[in-house]
Short mmCIF file of C-alpha atoms in Angstrom, two decimals:
data_model
loop_
_atom_site.label_atom_id
_atom_site.label_comp_id
_atom_site.label_asym_id
_atom_site.label_seq_id
_atom_site.Cartn_x
_atom_site.Cartn_y
_atom_site.Cartn_z
CA MET A 140 -16.05 -33.49 -3.92
CA ALA A 141 -12.87 -32.89 -5.71
CA ARG A 142 -10.40 -35.59 -6.02
CA LEU A 143 -8.12 -35.81 -2.94
CA ILE A 144 -4.75 -37.41 -3.96
CA TYR A 145 -2.21 -37.93 -1.22
CA THR A 146 1.48 -37.75 -2.26
CA ASP A 147 4.70 -37.23 -0.55
CA ASP A 148 6.96 -37.65 -3.57
CA VAL A 149 8.81 -34.50 -4.33
CA GLY A 150 9.36 -36.03 -7.86
CA ASP A 151 5.78 -36.79 -8.52
CA PRO A 152 5.44 -35.76 -12.11
CA ARG A 153 1.58 -34.82 -11.36
CA LEU A 154 2.99 -32.06 -9.49
CA ASP A 155 4.87 -30.46 -12.26
CA ASP A 156 2.54 -27.61 -12.78
CA PHE A 157 3.65 -26.35 -9.22
CA ARG A 158 7.41 -26.78 -9.78
CA GLU A 159 9.87 -23.92 -9.22
CA LEU A 160 7.36 -21.19 -9.39
CA SER A 161 9.74 -18.40 -8.72
CA THR A 162 11.78 -19.05 -11.86
CA ALA A 163 11.19 -16.44 -14.48
CA ASP A 164 9.67 -18.80 -17.19
CA ARG A 165 6.84 -19.51 -14.78
CA ARG A 166 5.66 -16.08 -15.00
CA PRO A 167 2.49 -15.62 -17.26
CA ASP A 168 3.73 -12.30 -18.68
CA ARG A 169 7.01 -13.56 -20.34
CA PRO A 170 7.14 -15.17 -23.74
CA GLY A 171 7.86 -18.77 -23.51
CA GLY A 172 6.57 -19.11 -20.06
CA ARG A 173 3.89 -21.74 -19.13
CA GLY A 174 1.46 -18.93 -18.51
CA PHE A 175 -0.41 -20.41 -15.68
CA VAL A 176 -2.49 -18.28 -13.38
CA ILE A 177 -1.24 -19.11 -9.86
CA ALA A 178 -3.52 -18.50 -6.70
CA GLU A 179 -1.82 -18.69 -3.18
CA GLY A 180 -3.90 -19.20 0.08
CA THR A 181 -7.42 -20.07 0.68
CA VAL A 182 -9.08 -16.67 0.12
CA VAL A 183 -7.40 -16.39 -3.28
CA VAL A 184 -7.67 -20.04 -4.34
CA ARG A 185 -11.35 -19.83 -3.57
CA ARG A 186 -11.58 -16.80 -5.90
CA LEU A 187 -9.78 -18.75 -8.59
CA LEU A 188 -12.44 -21.66 -8.13
CA GLU A 189 -15.17 -19.17 -8.53
CA SER A 190 -13.66 -17.54 -11.68
CA ALA A 191 -13.73 -18.39 -15.26
CA TYR A 192 -10.11 -19.63 -15.39
CA PRO A 193 -9.92 -23.38 -15.75
CA VAL A 194 -8.40 -24.75 -12.68
CA ARG A 195 -5.98 -27.41 -13.37
CA ALA A 196 -5.01 -28.53 -9.81
CA LEU A 197 -4.54 -27.66 -6.18
CA LEU A 198 -1.64 -28.43 -4.05
CA GLY A 199 -1.85 -27.98 -0.25
CA VAL A 200 -1.42 -29.21 3.26
CA GLU A 201 -4.32 -31.28 4.53
CA ARG A 202 -5.87 -28.45 6.78
CA ARG A 203 -5.91 -25.98 3.99
CA ILE A 204 -7.49 -28.33 1.61
CA ALA A 205 -10.09 -29.20 4.22
CA ASP A 206 -10.80 -25.38 4.56
CA LEU A 207 -11.80 -25.51 0.85
CA ALA A 208 -13.96 -28.60 0.94
CA ALA A 209 -17.16 -26.61 0.15
CA ASP A 210 -15.61 -24.78 -2.70
CA LEU A 211 -14.32 -27.99 -4.26
CA ALA A 212 -17.70 -29.80 -3.87
CA GLY A 213 -19.00 -30.59 -7.34
CA THR A 214 -15.73 -29.99 -9.00
CA GLU A 215 -13.41 -32.55 -10.61
CA VAL A 216 -10.25 -30.63 -9.85
CA PRO A 217 -7.43 -32.81 -8.41
CA ALA A 218 -6.31 -31.59 -5.06
CA TYR A 219 -2.82 -32.99 -4.14
CA VAL A 220 -2.29 -33.20 -0.46
CA THR A 221 1.03 -33.29 0.83
CA SER A 222 3.43 -31.97 3.72
CA ALA A 223 4.55 -28.44 4.09
CA GLU A 224 8.11 -29.58 3.56
CA THR A 225 7.39 -31.53 0.26
CA MET A 226 5.34 -28.51 -0.99
CA ALA A 227 8.25 -26.12 -0.41
CA GLU A 228 10.60 -28.41 -2.18
CA VAL A 229 8.43 -28.77 -5.22
CA VAL A 230 7.44 -24.94 -5.38
CA GLY A 231 11.07 -23.94 -4.68
CA PHE A 232 10.32 -21.61 -1.65
CA HIS A 233 8.44 -21.80 1.46
CA LEU A 234 4.73 -20.81 1.27
CA ASN A 235 3.19 -19.91 4.64
CA ARG A 236 -0.29 -19.98 3.12
CA GLY A 237 -0.25 -23.71 2.82
CA VAL A 238 -2.27 -24.02 -0.57
CA LEU A 239 -1.78 -23.24 -4.20
CA ALA A 240 -3.93 -23.58 -7.22
CA VAL A 241 -2.97 -23.23 -10.97
CA ALA A 242 -5.34 -22.54 -13.78
CA ASP A 243 -4.91 -21.98 -17.44
CA LYS A 244 -5.45 -18.31 -18.69
CA ALA A 245 -8.83 -17.66 -20.27
CA PRO A 246 -9.64 -15.22 -23.08
CA GLN A 247 -10.20 -11.62 -21.67
CA PRO A 248 -13.07 -9.35 -22.86
CA ASP A 249 -12.27 -6.88 -25.45
CA ALA A 250 -12.43 -3.25 -24.73
CA ALA A 251 -15.80 -2.76 -26.51
CA GLU A 252 -17.35 -5.45 -24.49
CA LEU A 253 -16.01 -3.99 -21.23
CA ALA A 254 -17.06 -0.55 -22.22
CA ASP A 255 -20.58 -1.49 -23.26
CA ARG A 256 -21.34 -3.07 -19.89
CA ALA A 257 -19.60 -0.64 -17.65
CA ARG A 258 -20.62 2.78 -15.87
CA VAL A 259 -17.27 3.18 -14.17
CA LEU A 260 -13.88 2.02 -15.71
CA ALA A 261 -10.25 2.47 -14.52
CA VAL A 262 -7.66 3.04 -17.30
CA LEU A 263 -4.05 2.44 -16.52
CA GLU A 264 -1.00 3.86 -18.23
CA GLY A 265 2.61 2.61 -17.25
CA VAL A 266 1.58 0.87 -14.12
CA GLY A 267 4.50 -1.62 -14.19
CA ASP A 268 4.75 -2.44 -10.50
CA HIS A 269 2.93 -5.71 -9.73
CA GLU A 270 2.14 -4.69 -6.20
CA ASN A 271 0.60 -1.26 -7.15
CA LEU A 272 -1.29 -3.05 -9.81
CA GLY A 273 -2.67 -5.69 -7.59
CA SER A 274 -3.81 -3.11 -4.98
CA ILE A 275 -5.58 -1.15 -7.67
CA PHE A 276 -7.69 -4.17 -8.52
CA ARG A 277 -8.26 -4.89 -4.75
CA ASN A 278 -9.59 -1.23 -4.56
CA ALA A 279 -11.44 -1.41 -7.72
CA ALA A 280 -13.29 -4.50 -6.61
CA ALA A 281 -14.15 -2.81 -3.14
CA LEU A 282 -15.19 0.56 -4.40
CA GLY A 283 -17.39 -0.32 -7.23
CA ILE A 284 -15.35 -0.26 -10.48
CA ASP A 285 -16.77 -2.31 -13.34
CA GLY A 286 -13.60 -2.92 -15.28
CA VAL A 287 -10.00 -2.11 -15.87
CA LEU A 288 -8.50 -1.13 -19.29
CA LEU A 289 -4.74 -1.55 -19.69
CA GLY A 290 -2.91 0.88 -21.68
CA PRO A 291 0.93 0.54 -22.50
CA GLY A 292 3.58 -0.09 -19.86
CA CYS A 293 1.37 -1.99 -17.54
CA ALA A 294 2.43 -5.18 -15.79
CA ASP A 295 0.38 -8.48 -16.19
CA PRO A 296 -2.43 -8.58 -13.60
CA LEU A 297 -2.16 -12.37 -13.73
CA TYR A 298 1.32 -12.37 -12.40
CA ARG A 299 1.53 -14.28 -9.16
CA ARG A 300 2.56 -11.34 -7.06
CA SER A 301 -0.36 -9.17 -8.54
CA VAL A 302 -2.81 -11.99 -7.92
CA ARG A 303 -1.73 -12.34 -4.33
CA VAL A 304 -1.62 -8.46 -3.43
CA SER A 305 -5.11 -7.96 -5.13
CA MET A 306 -6.51 -10.69 -2.83
CA GLY A 307 -7.66 -12.54 -5.99
CA ASN A 308 -9.48 -9.55 -7.27
CA VAL A 309 -7.72 -9.69 -10.62
CA LEU A 310 -9.74 -12.80 -11.13
CA ARG A 311 -12.93 -11.02 -10.53
CA VAL A 312 -12.80 -7.48 -11.86
CA PRO A 313 -12.78 -7.91 -15.75
CA PHE A 314 -9.76 -6.25 -17.59
CA GLY A 315 -8.73 -5.96 -21.02
CA LEU A 316 -6.17 -4.03 -23.27
CA LEU A 317 -6.91 -0.62 -24.52
CA GLN A 318 -5.35 -0.05 -27.92
CA PRO A 319 -4.14 1.90 -29.94
CA TRP A 320 -2.83 4.48 -27.53
CA PRO A 321 -3.78 7.19 -26.78
CA SER A 322 -6.46 7.22 -29.38
CA GLY A 323 -8.29 4.49 -27.41
CA LEU A 324 -9.16 7.26 -24.97
CA GLU A 325 -10.77 9.31 -27.57
CA TRP A 326 -12.91 6.20 -28.51
CA LEU A 327 -13.99 5.80 -24.90
CA ARG A 328 -15.09 9.39 -25.12
CA ASP A 329 -17.12 8.59 -28.23
CA LYS A 330 -18.66 5.80 -26.23
CA GLY A 331 -19.92 8.20 -23.67
CA PHE A 332 -17.31 8.12 -21.06
CA ARG A 333 -15.92 11.17 -19.48
CA VAL A 334 -12.21 10.32 -19.17
CA ALA A 335 -10.92 11.76 -16.02
CA ALA A 336 -7.08 11.88 -15.84
CA LEU A 337 -5.73 12.01 -12.34
CA THR A 338 -2.88 14.53 -12.03
CA PRO A 339 -1.26 16.57 -9.35
CA ARG A 340 -1.47 19.64 -11.72
CA ALA A 341 -2.83 22.74 -10.02
CA GLU A 342 -5.05 23.73 -12.95
CA ALA A 343 -7.03 20.49 -12.89
CA VAL A 344 -10.50 20.52 -11.43
CA SER A 345 -10.85 19.04 -7.99
CA LEU A 346 -12.04 15.47 -7.81
CA ARG A 347 -14.78 16.49 -5.41
CA ALA A 348 -16.19 19.09 -7.85
CA PHE A 349 -15.78 16.58 -10.73
CA GLY A 350 -17.57 13.98 -8.62
CA SER A 351 -20.48 16.18 -7.92
CA ALA A 352 -21.07 17.15 -11.35
CA GLY A 353 -23.12 14.10 -12.09
CA ALA A 354 -23.27 10.28 -12.37
CA GLY A 355 -22.59 9.58 -16.09
CA LYS A 356 -20.27 7.01 -17.46
CA VAL A 357 -16.75 7.72 -16.15
CA ALA A 358 -13.21 6.40 -17.05
CA VAL A 359 -10.59 6.97 -14.28
CA LEU A 360 -7.19 7.44 -15.96
CA LEU A 361 -4.11 6.62 -13.72
CA GLY A 362 -0.42 6.81 -14.59
CA SER A 363 2.52 5.42 -12.91
CA GLU A 364 3.97 6.60 -9.70
CA GLY A 365 6.94 8.97 -10.47
CA PRO A 366 6.65 10.13 -13.97
CA GLY A 367 2.79 10.13 -13.93
CA LEU A 368 0.68 10.20 -17.18
CA SER A 369 2.27 10.98 -20.48
CA ALA A 370 1.42 14.32 -22.02
CA GLU A 371 -0.23 12.54 -24.87
CA ALA A 372 -2.73 10.65 -22.50
CA LEU A 373 -3.33 13.73 -20.45
CA ALA A 374 -4.21 15.70 -23.80
CA ALA A 375 -6.54 12.77 -25.13
CA ALA A 376 -8.46 12.35 -21.73
CA GLY A 377 -10.51 15.52 -21.90
CA ASP A 378 -10.77 16.13 -18.12
CA ALA A 379 -7.93 16.65 -15.65
CA VAL A 380 -8.77 16.02 -12.03
CA ARG A 381 -6.72 16.37 -8.98
CA ILE A 382 -7.03 15.10 -5.41
CA ASP A 383 -6.65 18.14 -3.18
CA MET A 384 -3.50 17.85 -1.09
CA ALA A 385 -1.62 19.69 1.69
CA ASP A 386 1.06 21.94 0.46
CA GLY A 387 4.58 20.43 0.03
CA VAL A 388 3.46 16.83 0.33
CA ASP A 389 4.39 14.12 -2.35
CA SER A 390 1.53 12.74 -4.06
CA LEU A 391 -0.05 9.56 -2.77
CA ASN A 392 0.88 6.08 -3.76
CA VAL A 393 -0.97 5.43 -7.12
CA ALA A 394 -3.07 2.66 -5.78
CA THR A 395 -4.09 4.96 -2.86
CA ALA A 396 -4.86 7.63 -5.02
CA ALA A 397 -6.94 5.29 -7.15
CA ALA A 398 -8.93 4.24 -4.03
CA VAL A 399 -9.73 7.90 -3.33
CA ALA A 400 -10.87 8.50 -6.89
CA PHE A 401 -12.81 5.22 -6.88
CA TYR A 402 -14.51 6.19 -3.67
CA GLU A 403 -15.45 9.38 -5.28
CA LEU A 404 -16.54 8.23 -8.76
CA GLY A 405 -17.30 4.49 -8.41
CA ARG A 406 -20.79 2.89 -8.18
CA ARG A 407 -22.38 3.67 -4.80
CA GLY A 408 -24.06 0.93 -2.85
CA MET B 26 27.36 25.00 4.76
CA ALA B 27 27.51 21.86 6.76
CA ARG B 28 30.93 20.49 7.45
CA LEU B 29 31.82 17.90 4.63
CA ILE B 30 34.09 15.27 6.01
CA TYR B 31 35.67 12.83 3.49
CA THR B 32 36.40 9.43 4.92
CA ASP B 33 36.83 5.87 3.32
CA ASP B 34 37.73 3.97 6.54
CA VAL B 35 35.09 1.50 7.36
CA GLY B 36 36.20 1.59 10.98
CA ASP B 37 36.13 5.31 11.42
CA PRO B 38 34.67 5.84 14.82
CA ARG B 39 32.95 8.92 13.84
CA LEU B 40 30.56 6.72 11.71
CA ASP B 41 29.50 4.73 14.86
CA ASP B 42 26.01 6.08 14.66
CA PHE B 43 25.40 4.46 11.28
CA ARG B 44 26.79 1.06 12.11
CA GLU B 45 24.85 -2.13 11.69
CA LEU B 46 21.57 -0.46 11.23
CA SER B 47 19.54 -3.60 10.69
CA THR B 48 20.37 -5.10 14.00
CA ALA B 49 17.68 -5.10 16.56
CA ASP B 50 19.38 -2.71 19.17
CA ARG B 51 19.13 0.04 16.73
CA ARG B 52 15.59 0.01 16.75
CA PRO B 53 14.10 3.16 18.48
CA ASP B 54 11.15 1.04 19.67
CA ARG B 55 13.18 -1.45 21.69
CA PRO B 56 14.27 -1.12 25.11
CA GLY B 57 17.99 -0.71 25.18
CA GLY B 58 18.22 0.45 21.62
CA ARG B 59 20.14 3.61 20.75
CA GLY B 60 16.99 5.29 19.86
CA PHE B 61 18.14 7.15 16.94
CA VAL B 62 15.76 8.45 14.14
CA ILE B 63 17.06 7.33 10.84
CA ALA B 64 16.32 8.80 7.52
CA GLU B 65 17.09 7.20 4.16
CA GLY B 66 17.24 8.95 0.82
CA THR B 67 17.29 12.64 -0.13
CA VAL B 68 13.63 13.23 0.38
CA VAL B 69 13.33 11.90 3.84
CA VAL B 70 16.67 13.22 4.99
CA ARG B 71 15.45 16.75 3.79
CA ARG B 72 12.22 16.15 6.07
CA LEU B 73 14.62 15.28 8.89
CA LEU B 74 16.48 18.40 8.47
CA GLU B 75 13.33 20.43 8.47
CA SER B 76 12.00 18.77 11.64
CA ALA B 77 12.47 19.33 15.16
CA TYR B 78 14.64 16.28 15.62
CA PRO B 79 18.18 17.13 16.38
CA VAL B 80 20.20 15.80 13.54
CA ARG B 81 23.56 14.34 14.68
CA ALA B 82 25.19 13.48 11.25
CA LEU B 83 24.70 12.53 7.45
CA LEU B 84 26.49 9.65 5.76
CA GLY B 85 26.28 9.44 1.94
CA VAL B 86 27.80 9.36 -1.33
CA GLU B 87 29.08 12.52 -2.96
CA ARG B 88 26.26 13.11 -5.37
CA ARG B 89 23.69 12.63 -2.83
CA ILE B 90 25.31 14.97 -0.25
CA ALA B 91 25.58 17.51 -3.09
CA ASP B 92 21.89 17.19 -3.82
CA LEU B 93 21.27 18.25 -0.24
CA ALA B 94 23.71 21.25 -0.32
CA ALA B 95 20.82 23.79 0.05
CA ASP B 96 19.26 21.91 2.98
CA LEU B 97 22.51 21.78 4.64
CA ALA B 98 23.53 25.56 4.25
CA GLY B 99 23.48 27.19 7.66
CA THR B 100 23.74 23.93 9.61
CA GLU B 101 26.61 22.78 11.51
CA VAL B 102 25.69 19.08 10.92
CA PRO B 103 28.58 16.91 9.95
CA ALA B 104 28.03 15.19 6.49
CA TYR B 105 30.38 12.24 6.02
CA VAL B 106 31.12 11.61 2.43
CA THR B 107 32.16 8.18 1.29
CA SER B 108 31.82 5.50 -1.30
CA ALA B 109 28.77 3.34 -1.68
CA GLU B 110 30.86 0.15 -0.80
CA THR B 111 32.14 1.74 2.36
CA MET B 112 28.57 2.90 3.23
CA ALA B 113 27.28 -0.72 2.75
CA GLU B 114 29.94 -2.05 4.96
CA VAL B 115 29.30 0.43 7.79
CA VAL B 116 25.49 0.28 7.59
CA GLY B 117 25.47 -3.69 7.22
CA PHE B 118 23.44 -3.71 4.06
CA HIS B 119 23.32 -1.99 0.61
CA LEU B 120 21.24 1.12 0.45
CA ASN B 121 20.33 2.20 -2.98
CA ARG B 122 19.19 5.63 -1.78
CA GLY B 123 22.75 6.81 -1.14
CA VAL B 124 22.34 8.89 1.93
CA LEU B 125 21.40 8.56 5.48
CA ALA B 126 20.87 10.87 8.43
CA VAL B 127 20.52 10.11 12.21
CA ALA B 128 18.86 12.19 14.72
CA ASP B 129 18.10 12.09 18.25
CA LYS B 130 14.53 11.72 19.42
CA ALA B 131 12.61 14.68 20.46
CA PRO B 132 9.85 15.07 23.00
CA GLN B 133 6.51 14.53 21.47
CA PRO B 134 3.45 16.66 22.21
CA ASP B 135 1.10 15.33 24.56
CA ALA B 136 -2.49 14.32 23.72
CA ALA B 137 -3.97 17.50 25.21
CA GLU B 138 -1.63 19.65 23.14
CA LEU B 139 -2.48 17.87 20.04
CA ALA B 140 -6.15 17.97 20.57
CA ASP B 141 -6.10 21.64 21.31
CA ARG B 142 -4.66 22.68 18.12
CA ALA B 143 -6.34 20.12 15.87
CA ARG B 144 -9.59 20.06 13.81
CA VAL B 145 -9.08 16.54 12.42
CA LEU B 146 -7.11 13.81 14.20
CA ALA B 147 -6.44 10.11 13.46
CA VAL B 148 -6.44 7.73 16.16
CA LEU B 149 -4.93 4.29 15.82
CA GLU B 150 -5.44 1.12 17.78
CA GLY B 151 -3.27 -1.97 17.24
CA VAL B 152 -1.62 -0.82 14.13
CA GLY B 153 1.56 -3.03 14.60
CA ASP B 154 2.69 -3.11 11.05
CA HIS B 155 5.34 -0.62 10.21
CA GLU B 156 4.59 -0.24 6.67
CA ASN B 157 0.86 0.40 7.26
CA LEU B 158 1.64 2.83 9.92
CA GLY B 159 4.22 4.77 7.74
CA SER B 160 1.47 4.67 4.87
CA ILE B 161 -1.09 6.05 7.31
CA PHE B 162 1.23 9.10 8.12
CA ARG B 163 1.94 9.62 4.44
CA ASN B 164 -1.87 9.63 3.75
CA ALA B 165 -2.55 11.83 6.89
CA ALA B 166 0.08 14.30 5.64
CA ALA B 167 -1.35 14.46 2.18
CA LEU B 168 -4.97 14.76 3.09
CA GLY B 169 -5.36 17.25 5.88
CA ILE B 170 -4.95 15.41 9.02
CA ASP B 171 -3.52 17.68 11.90
CA GLY B 172 -2.17 14.88 14.25
CA VAL B 173 -2.10 11.34 15.14
CA LEU B 174 -2.87 9.76 18.43
CA LEU B 175 -1.57 6.20 19.14
CA GLY B 176 -3.57 3.83 21.23
CA PRO B 177 -2.32 0.37 22.48
CA GLY B 178 -0.57 -2.09 20.22
CA CYS B 179 0.91 0.23 17.67
CA ALA B 180 4.35 0.19 16.17
CA ASP B 181 6.84 3.05 16.80
CA PRO B 182 6.29 5.53 13.92
CA LEU B 183 10.06 6.34 14.34
CA TYR B 184 11.14 2.96 13.36
CA ARG B 185 13.32 3.15 10.15
CA ARG B 186 10.86 1.29 7.99
CA SER B 187 7.92 3.39 9.07
CA VAL B 188 10.10 6.56 8.43
CA ARG B 189 10.84 5.38 4.90
CA VAL B 190 7.31 4.24 4.02
CA SER B 191 5.90 7.51 5.17
CA MET B 192 8.23 9.37 2.96
CA GLY B 193 9.36 11.08 6.04
CA ASN B 194 5.93 12.26 7.06
CA VAL B 195 6.09 10.80 10.49
CA LEU B 196 8.63 13.57 11.10
CA ARG B 197 6.10 16.22 10.04
CA VAL B 198 2.74 15.05 11.25
CA PRO B 199 2.69 15.39 15.08
CA PHE B 200 1.83 12.19 17.07
CA GLY B 201 1.44 11.35 20.53
CA LEU B 202 0.08 8.49 22.98
CA LEU B 203 -3.58 8.40 23.97
CA GLN B 204 -3.75 7.05 27.36
CA PRO B 205 -5.57 5.40 29.20
CA TRP B 206 -7.53 3.27 26.65
CA PRO B 207 -10.31 3.30 25.67
CA SER B 208 -11.35 6.13 28.14
CA GLY B 209 -9.07 8.37 26.21
CA LEU B 210 -11.58 8.31 23.44
CA GLU B 211 -14.23 9.64 25.88
CA TRP B 212 -11.92 12.40 26.88
CA LEU B 213 -11.50 13.25 23.28
CA ARG B 214 -15.30 13.53 22.94
CA ASP B 215 -15.36 15.78 26.00
CA LYS B 216 -12.97 17.95 24.05
CA GLY B 217 -15.43 18.38 21.38
CA PHE B 218 -14.45 15.63 18.92
CA ARG B 219 -16.73 13.46 17.20
CA VAL B 220 -14.87 9.97 17.15
CA ALA B 221 -15.62 8.09 14.13
CA ALA B 222 -14.75 4.50 14.40
CA LEU B 223 -14.11 3.02 10.91
CA THR B 224 -15.65 -0.38 10.73
CA PRO B 225 -17.01 -2.74 8.02
CA ARG B 226 -20.20 -3.27 10.17
CA ALA B 227 -23.45 -2.90 8.28
CA GLU B 228 -25.26 -0.98 10.90
CA ALA B 229 -22.58 1.86 10.89
CA VAL B 230 -23.48 5.10 9.11
CA SER B 231 -21.83 5.61 5.73
CA LEU B 232 -18.68 7.62 5.55
CA ARG B 233 -20.37 10.00 2.96
CA ALA B 234 -23.44 10.59 5.13
CA PHE B 235 -21.14 11.09 8.21
CA GLY B 236 -18.92 13.52 6.30
CA SER B 237 -21.75 15.69 4.92
CA ALA B 238 -23.07 16.17 8.55
CA GLY B 239 -20.74 19.04 9.08
CA ALA B 240 -17.32 20.26 9.51
CA GLY B 241 -16.63 20.24 13.32
CA LYS B 242 -13.85 18.49 15.15
CA VAL B 243 -13.46 14.84 14.15
CA ALA B 244 -11.25 11.98 15.23
CA VAL B 245 -10.93 9.17 12.80
CA LEU B 246 -10.42 5.89 14.81
CA LEU B 247 -8.75 3.05 12.91
CA GLY B 248 -8.07 -0.43 13.92
CA SER B 249 -5.47 -3.12 12.72
CA GLU B 250 -6.21 -5.08 9.49
CA GLY B 251 -7.64 -8.51 10.43
CA PRO B 252 -9.16 -8.29 13.94
CA GLY B 253 -10.22 -4.54 13.50
CA LEU B 254 -11.13 -2.46 16.43
CA SER B 255 -11.68 -3.80 19.89
CA ALA B 256 -15.28 -3.94 21.11
CA GLU B 257 -14.33 -1.46 23.98
CA ALA B 258 -12.88 1.19 21.48
CA LEU B 259 -16.08 0.82 19.20
CA ALA B 260 -18.18 1.20 22.31
CA ALA B 261 -16.14 4.33 23.47
CA ALA B 262 -16.10 5.94 20.02
CA GLY B 263 -19.73 7.14 19.93
CA ASP B 264 -19.89 7.04 16.13
CA ALA B 265 -19.39 4.03 13.92
CA VAL B 266 -18.64 4.82 10.24
CA ARG B 267 -18.24 2.54 7.16
CA ILE B 268 -16.95 2.81 3.78
CA ASP B 269 -19.44 1.42 1.28
CA MET B 270 -17.94 -1.56 -0.45
CA ALA B 271 -19.15 -4.16 -3.12
CA ASP B 272 -20.67 -7.36 -1.86
CA GLY B 273 -18.19 -10.06 -1.04
CA VAL B 274 -15.08 -8.02 -1.12
CA ASP B 275 -12.54 -8.04 1.59
CA SER B 276 -12.07 -4.74 3.42
CA LEU B 277 -9.53 -2.34 1.98
CA ASN B 278 -6.00 -2.20 3.43
CA VAL B 279 -6.08 -0.10 6.66
CA ALA B 280 -3.91 2.67 5.25
CA THR B 281 -6.08 2.72 2.04
CA ALA B 282 -9.18 2.91 4.18
CA ALA B 283 -7.62 5.73 6.21
CA ALA B 284 -6.88 7.60 3.01
CA VAL B 285 -10.62 7.38 1.91
CA ALA B 286 -11.69 8.57 5.27
CA PHE B 287 -9.07 11.27 5.50
CA TYR B 288 -10.16 12.42 1.95
CA GLU B 289 -13.84 12.67 3.23
CA LEU B 290 -13.13 14.17 6.70
CA GLY B 291 -9.72 16.02 6.53
CA ARG B 292 -9.13 19.53 6.12
CA ARG B 293 -10.06 20.73 2.60
CA GLY B 294 -7.91 23.05 0.58
#
């Protein structure tokens, strides 16, 4: 069993990892930040405990810590138990999920490692919105994507909001950087991947036709909502693929489009 | 051309339709509310102008009203032009989209009318979250769904947040109530629809297998995130269909699951 430590002292220095989490310097993606990975709520804390990230501590109300008893068994992670009010004062805002965990970052796999063991990858360019990014990881985990490669302009998947929106799946789906750009896409093709750039362009092949063409290695390339993929990335991809849509309708949200492509191209069963 | 009316008077009674929009009595789904349909931003205002809803007026900054000049040509809708500051004071909060329109409600088609002219319908039970509901309409419009039937426990698609998240597609995709419940599902089956209840249950048939079984009339039945469909609705549906997912992963967001099902079962091309 983890070490349960009861405290109701807002100033307790053992809670410093959890202090003022909404301030910018707690963001893992900012230079000078503490760089912790932060999990909120029992589901996501459980994912963090199962992950390779070294968990430093938990902070939660008694009931939520109790919910995690089985997950904490056999670990030496300190679990600080306090009231919702003390928790809110330490953290700097009210958390209705009642439990938090912090972990140190861990090394990410490099792109070659990811490419070698994957059949289906997602590759992202310019996905700077933390919620879209988190949703893409949630959809990737559900729909059989083996890993995510991040091109330029992407947010940090380990930022608190991405972790939460992903339901902790940023902690399970391996990701790494794809550099340089866009020649990394050509490198992926040399590795045997068809690189399918998702685009609304009419001249692109339909996703259904592309999906039925066989089950080789595929990398689904997704751009940001709004501007979409850069011309350079589209050119380097090799294949342009579109989701058939009704006339006059705006494109889908990027995470929704990703889900549809993952459903068509991801591992099945 | 619409009538352009310049005003900078926060108290101007002609702006009363736009006043204090965030207060509860402006919600179309609450008894005693004014019941207006409210569109925010040029894209959604354009959709409202194209719709059957009788538009009462626009309020916007000069540049946004100018963006809509072509859409306003040939209408007699008054367009009040003011500053961003006056707009914020009237509306009660700052709108970064710079233009609003209000319309009266219009009669919705009844379920029989919708069922008679549709090949693919979505049917919702307990989708009470305005954002999920709006996203479902956005996805329905993009992926070839002819109409939406609302069972019990659903939010009002015409509430401002649903309208916005749907990108105005609640104004284009026809919807109506399906009553009584769940016998309305049996009525749909008598009308020739296969009713496919989306569920994570292992014993359900896979969406892919269900989709490949033919192109007849289909109604996709979706429940709320969390509790999912009621046992009564599942029993009345006739078909239970699941999206294949990786082991140990939480189900997809309901609007994302809807998109995947709509992609598989919606009208193509």
